[in-house]
Every structure is written in C-alpha cells, then in structure tokens.
Amino acid sequence: MSSRLADNESEFALWRIKRARTSDASRRVLIAHKDKSIGDSLAVQLRLKGLQVIHSQDLKSVRTLVNSWQPHALLLDKSLDSDSGYVFLRTLRMDADVTCRLLVAMNNVWPADPVQTLKEAGFDAHCRRPCATWRIVDLVKAFFSAPLTR
C-alpha cells in the first residue's frame, strides 16, 4: 500500500487542470505504454472506476485510436514519442478538442526528461517511476468527476 506523502514535482506534477465534458457512459481513456504489465495494471484500476479503457503498446495504433475512438484522456509513455521531439504530442495539442483532453506523460526512471521539457511539449501532467499508480488513477478520476467551471 502506498503512503500519500508530500508532492515532488520530479516524481509527479499537474500543470494544467482540465475537466472532461462528457457523460458518465462515454468516459474514454487511452493508455499508450510499451510495458504490457504497466498498461494492463492501470487499465484494470481505471475500469474499476467505471471508465472505458484501451491499452496500446505502439505509437502507430495510438494515432489511429486517437482519431477513431477519441479518448478524453491519454496516458502516454513518453518513450513512444520522445525520440521525435514529441511531434505526435505537439500535433495532438493543435487539435481543437485538446482543451478538454487530459495529456499525461508517463516516464521511466531513466532516461529522465527535465520537467520543463515535458511542460513545453504540451503535457498537462507527468508521473515518473516509482510514482505510485494511485496518483494516476486519482488524477484521471478527478478529471472526470469534478464539475466543469465556466
């Protein structure tokens, strides 16, 4: 069981607070992570919160799913896009619906992109291993459950 200690921006941070504009029945989360066990573990936890979840392990299928399934939240293993300088994410940020899509970077312990690089790429939040998975689940849950402010 994880203890919920003080935040450390190098491990976990939320920079832009967003709220989903969707009904309970259509809350969609796409997990894009190379590691099957990490992706599947997060998918199970998010499904237990009543969310529709798909896990994909490669950027090509992630691109297709973003366009066809249109997830409200994208949890992206940054190693899938970092070699290109986050071209996929930067393109996604230009999408008109990005204002209500949560974009979370998931980092491994090494190599570690500086937090500023992730912010500039357009992520709304990030978590770096050994970040506890409850942080990601709580973040996504809050994204879908908080009332929309106008």
Short mmCIF file of N, CA and C in Angstrom, two decimals, residues 59-140:
data_model
loop_
_atom_site.label_atom_id
_atom_site.label_comp_id
_atom_site.label_asym_id
_atom_site.label_seq_id
_atom_site.Cartn_x
_atom_site.Cartn_y
_atom_site.Cartn_z
N LEU A 59 3.00 3.55 -31.08
CA LEU A 59 2.51 4.88 -31.44
C LEU A 59 1.62 4.87 -32.68
N LYS A 60 1.86 3.96 -33.60
CA LYS A 60 1.04 3.89 -34.81
C LYS A 60 -0.42 3.59 -34.43
N SER A 61 -0.66 2.61 -33.59
CA SER A 61 -2.03 2.29 -33.19
C SER A 61 -2.61 3.38 -32.29
N VAL A 62 -1.76 4.05 -31.52
CA VAL A 62 -2.23 5.16 -30.68
C VAL A 62 -2.77 6.27 -31.57
N ARG A 63 -2.05 6.60 -32.63
CA ARG A 63 -2.52 7.62 -33.58
C ARG A 63 -3.90 7.27 -34.13
N THR A 64 -4.05 6.02 -34.54
CA THR A 64 -5.33 5.56 -35.09
C THR A 64 -6.43 5.66 -34.04
N LEU A 65 -6.16 5.22 -32.83
CA LEU A 65 -7.16 5.25 -31.77
C LEU A 65 -7.54 6.68 -31.37
N VAL A 66 -6.58 7.58 -31.34
CA VAL A 66 -6.88 8.97 -31.01
C VAL A 66 -7.87 9.54 -32.02
N ASN A 67 -7.67 9.22 -33.29
CA ASN A 67 -8.55 9.74 -34.34
C ASN A 67 -9.90 9.04 -34.39
N SER A 68 -9.92 7.73 -34.20
CA SER A 68 -11.18 7.00 -34.33
C SER A 68 -11.98 6.90 -33.03
N TRP A 69 -11.33 6.63 -31.93
CA TRP A 69 -12.00 6.42 -30.64
C TRP A 69 -12.15 7.72 -29.86
N GLN A 70 -11.31 8.68 -30.11
CA GLN A 70 -11.30 10.00 -29.49
C GLN A 70 -11.37 9.94 -27.96
N PRO A 71 -10.29 9.46 -27.35
CA PRO A 71 -10.27 9.38 -25.89
C PRO A 71 -10.26 10.76 -25.24
N HIS A 72 -10.81 10.83 -24.04
CA HIS A 72 -10.83 12.09 -23.28
C HIS A 72 -9.54 12.28 -22.50
N ALA A 73 -8.85 11.17 -22.22
CA ALA A 73 -7.57 11.24 -21.50
C ALA A 73 -6.59 10.31 -22.21
N LEU A 74 -5.35 10.78 -22.33
CA LEU A 74 -4.29 10.00 -22.93
C LEU A 74 -3.13 9.93 -21.95
N LEU A 75 -2.81 8.71 -21.52
CA LEU A 75 -1.66 8.48 -20.65
C LEU A 75 -0.57 7.92 -21.56
N LEU A 76 0.44 8.74 -21.85
CA LEU A 76 1.43 8.43 -22.87
C LEU A 76 2.79 8.13 -22.28
N ASP A 77 3.28 6.92 -22.52
CA ASP A 77 4.65 6.56 -22.20
C ASP A 77 5.52 7.47 -23.05
N LYS A 78 6.23 8.38 -22.43
CA LYS A 78 6.96 9.41 -23.18
C LYS A 78 8.01 8.81 -24.11
N SER A 79 8.47 7.60 -23.83
CA SER A 79 9.47 6.98 -24.71
C SER A 79 8.91 6.65 -26.08
N LEU A 80 7.59 6.58 -26.22
CA LEU A 80 6.98 6.32 -27.52
C LEU A 80 7.12 7.53 -28.46
N ASP A 81 7.27 8.72 -27.89
CA ASP A 81 7.26 9.95 -28.70
C ASP A 81 8.49 10.83 -28.49
N SER A 82 9.31 10.55 -27.50
CA SER A 82 10.41 11.46 -27.16
C SER A 82 11.51 11.51 -28.22
N ASP A 83 11.78 10.41 -28.91
CA ASP A 83 12.84 10.41 -29.93
C ASP A 83 12.56 11.39 -31.05
N SER A 84 11.29 11.66 -31.32
CA SER A 84 10.92 12.59 -32.39
C SER A 84 10.82 14.02 -31.88
N GLY A 85 11.09 14.24 -30.60
CA GLY A 85 10.93 15.57 -30.02
C GLY A 85 9.48 15.87 -29.72
N TYR A 86 8.71 14.80 -29.47
CA TYR A 86 7.28 14.89 -29.13
C TYR A 86 6.44 15.46 -30.27
N VAL A 87 6.76 15.05 -31.50
CA VAL A 87 6.00 15.50 -32.66
C VAL A 87 4.54 15.07 -32.56
N PHE A 88 4.29 13.82 -32.18
CA PHE A 88 2.91 13.33 -32.04
C PHE A 88 2.13 14.19 -31.05
N LEU A 89 2.71 14.42 -29.89
CA LEU A 89 2.02 15.19 -28.85
C LEU A 89 1.80 16.64 -29.29
N ARG A 90 2.81 17.23 -29.89
CA ARG A 90 2.67 18.63 -30.34
C ARG A 90 1.58 18.75 -31.41
N THR A 91 1.48 17.76 -32.29
CA THR A 91 0.42 17.75 -33.30
C THR A 91 -0.94 17.59 -32.63
N LEU A 92 -1.00 16.71 -31.66
CA LEU A 92 -2.24 16.47 -30.91
C LEU A 92 -2.69 17.74 -30.18
N ARG A 93 -1.74 18.50 -29.68
CA ARG A 93 -2.06 19.74 -28.95
C ARG A 93 -2.73 20.78 -29.85
N MET A 94 -2.49 20.69 -31.15
CA MET A 94 -3.10 21.64 -32.08
C MET A 94 -4.57 21.30 -32.37
N ASP A 95 -4.99 20.11 -31.95
CA ASP A 95 -6.37 19.67 -32.14
C ASP A 95 -7.31 20.58 -31.36
N ALA A 96 -8.43 20.91 -31.92
CA ALA A 96 -9.40 21.82 -31.27
C ALA A 96 -9.94 21.24 -29.97
N ASP A 97 -10.00 19.92 -29.84
CA ASP A 97 -10.55 19.29 -28.64
C ASP A 97 -9.54 19.16 -27.51
N VAL A 98 -8.33 19.63 -27.70
CA VAL A 98 -7.28 19.45 -26.71
C VAL A 98 -7.60 20.16 -25.39
N THR A 99 -8.44 21.17 -25.44
CA THR A 99 -8.77 21.90 -24.21
C THR A 99 -9.53 21.03 -23.22
N CYS A 100 -10.15 19.96 -23.71
CA CYS A 100 -10.85 19.07 -22.79
C CYS A 100 -10.31 17.65 -22.86
N ARG A 101 -9.06 17.49 -23.31
CA ARG A 101 -8.40 16.18 -23.31
C ARG A 101 -7.21 16.26 -22.36
N LEU A 102 -7.17 15.36 -21.40
CA LEU A 102 -6.08 15.30 -20.44
C LEU A 102 -4.91 14.54 -21.06
N LEU A 103 -3.71 15.14 -21.04
CA LEU A 103 -2.50 14.54 -21.60
C LEU A 103 -1.46 14.35 -20.50
N VAL A 104 -1.20 13.09 -20.16
CA VAL A 104 -0.31 12.78 -19.05
C VAL A 104 0.92 12.03 -19.56
N ALA A 105 2.11 12.53 -19.22
CA ALA A 105 3.36 11.86 -19.57
C ALA A 105 3.68 10.82 -18.51
N MET A 106 4.04 9.64 -18.96
CA MET A 106 4.47 8.58 -18.05
C MET A 106 5.93 8.30 -18.35
N ASN A 107 6.79 8.51 -17.34
CA ASN A 107 8.24 8.40 -17.51
C ASN A 107 8.80 7.23 -16.74
N ASN A 108 9.84 6.66 -17.30
CA ASN A 108 10.60 5.65 -16.58
C ASN A 108 11.62 6.38 -15.71
N VAL A 109 12.33 5.64 -14.92
CA VAL A 109 13.34 6.23 -14.05
C VAL A 109 14.45 6.87 -14.88
N TRP A 110 14.83 6.19 -15.98
CA TRP A 110 15.91 6.67 -16.81
C TRP A 110 15.64 6.33 -18.26
N PRO A 111 15.91 7.14 -19.24
CA PRO A 111 16.41 8.49 -19.12
C PRO A 111 15.30 9.44 -18.72
N ALA A 112 15.66 10.42 -17.96
CA ALA A 112 14.67 11.35 -17.41
C ALA A 112 14.69 12.68 -18.16
N ASP A 113 13.61 12.98 -18.86
CA ASP A 113 13.49 14.30 -19.47
C ASP A 113 13.26 15.31 -18.36
N PRO A 114 13.85 16.48 -18.47
CA PRO A 114 13.57 17.52 -17.48
C PRO A 114 12.08 17.87 -17.48
N VAL A 115 11.55 18.22 -16.34
CA VAL A 115 10.15 18.58 -16.20
C VAL A 115 9.78 19.69 -17.18
N GLN A 116 10.66 20.66 -17.36
CA GLN A 116 10.39 21.77 -18.27
C GLN A 116 10.19 21.28 -19.71
N THR A 117 10.93 20.28 -20.13
CA THR A 117 10.79 19.72 -21.48
C THR A 117 9.39 19.12 -21.65
N LEU A 118 8.90 18.43 -20.64
CA LEU A 118 7.57 17.83 -20.70
C LEU A 118 6.48 18.90 -20.74
N LYS A 119 6.66 19.95 -19.97
CA LYS A 119 5.71 21.08 -20.00
C LYS A 119 5.67 21.70 -21.38
N GLU A 120 6.85 21.97 -21.94
CA GLU A 120 6.94 22.62 -23.25
C GLU A 120 6.40 21.74 -24.36
N ALA A 121 6.49 20.43 -24.20
CA ALA A 121 5.94 19.51 -25.20
C ALA A 121 4.42 19.57 -25.23
N GLY A 122 3.82 19.98 -24.11
CA GLY A 122 2.37 20.14 -24.08
C GLY A 122 1.63 19.21 -23.14
N PHE A 123 2.35 18.47 -22.33
CA PHE A 123 1.67 17.60 -21.36
C PHE A 123 0.99 18.45 -20.29
N ASP A 124 -0.11 17.93 -19.76
CA ASP A 124 -0.83 18.59 -18.66
C ASP A 124 -0.30 18.13 -17.31
N ALA A 125 0.30 16.94 -17.29
CA ALA A 125 0.80 16.35 -16.04
C ALA A 125 1.84 15.30 -16.39
N HIS A 126 2.56 14.86 -15.38
CA HIS A 126 3.50 13.76 -15.59
C HIS A 126 3.66 12.95 -14.32
N CYS A 127 4.08 11.71 -14.50
CA CYS A 127 4.45 10.86 -13.37
C CYS A 127 5.68 10.07 -13.79
N ARG A 128 6.60 9.95 -12.88
CA ARG A 128 7.86 9.24 -13.15
C ARG A 128 7.98 8.09 -12.16
N ARG A 129 8.35 6.93 -12.68
CA ARG A 129 8.58 5.82 -11.77
C ARG A 129 9.63 6.20 -10.76
N PRO A 130 9.44 5.91 -9.54
CA PRO A 130 8.49 4.98 -8.93
C PRO A 130 7.18 5.63 -8.46
N CYS A 131 6.64 6.56 -9.18
CA CYS A 131 5.37 7.19 -8.83
C CYS A 131 4.31 6.11 -8.63
N ALA A 132 3.57 6.21 -7.56
CA ALA A 132 2.53 5.24 -7.26
C ALA A 132 1.37 5.37 -8.26
N THR A 133 0.84 4.24 -8.68
CA THR A 133 -0.23 4.27 -9.67
C THR A 133 -1.49 4.93 -9.15
N TRP A 134 -1.69 4.98 -7.83
CA TRP A 134 -2.89 5.64 -7.31
C TRP A 134 -2.91 7.11 -7.71
N ARG A 135 -1.73 7.73 -7.88
CA ARG A 135 -1.69 9.14 -8.30
C ARG A 135 -2.31 9.31 -9.69
N ILE A 136 -1.97 8.42 -10.60
CA ILE A 136 -2.51 8.50 -11.95
C ILE A 136 -4.02 8.24 -11.93
N VAL A 137 -4.43 7.22 -11.21
CA VAL A 137 -5.85 6.89 -11.12
C VAL A 137 -6.63 8.04 -10.49
N ASP A 138 -6.11 8.62 -9.42
CA ASP A 138 -6.78 9.76 -8.78
C ASP A 138 -6.86 10.96 -9.71
N LEU A 139 -5.79 11.22 -10.47
CA LEU A 139 -5.78 12.33 -11.41
C LEU A 139 -6.85 12.16 -12.49
N VAL A 140 -6.92 10.98 -13.06
CA VAL A 140 -7.91 10.71 -14.11
C VAL A 140 -9.32 10.74 -13.53
#
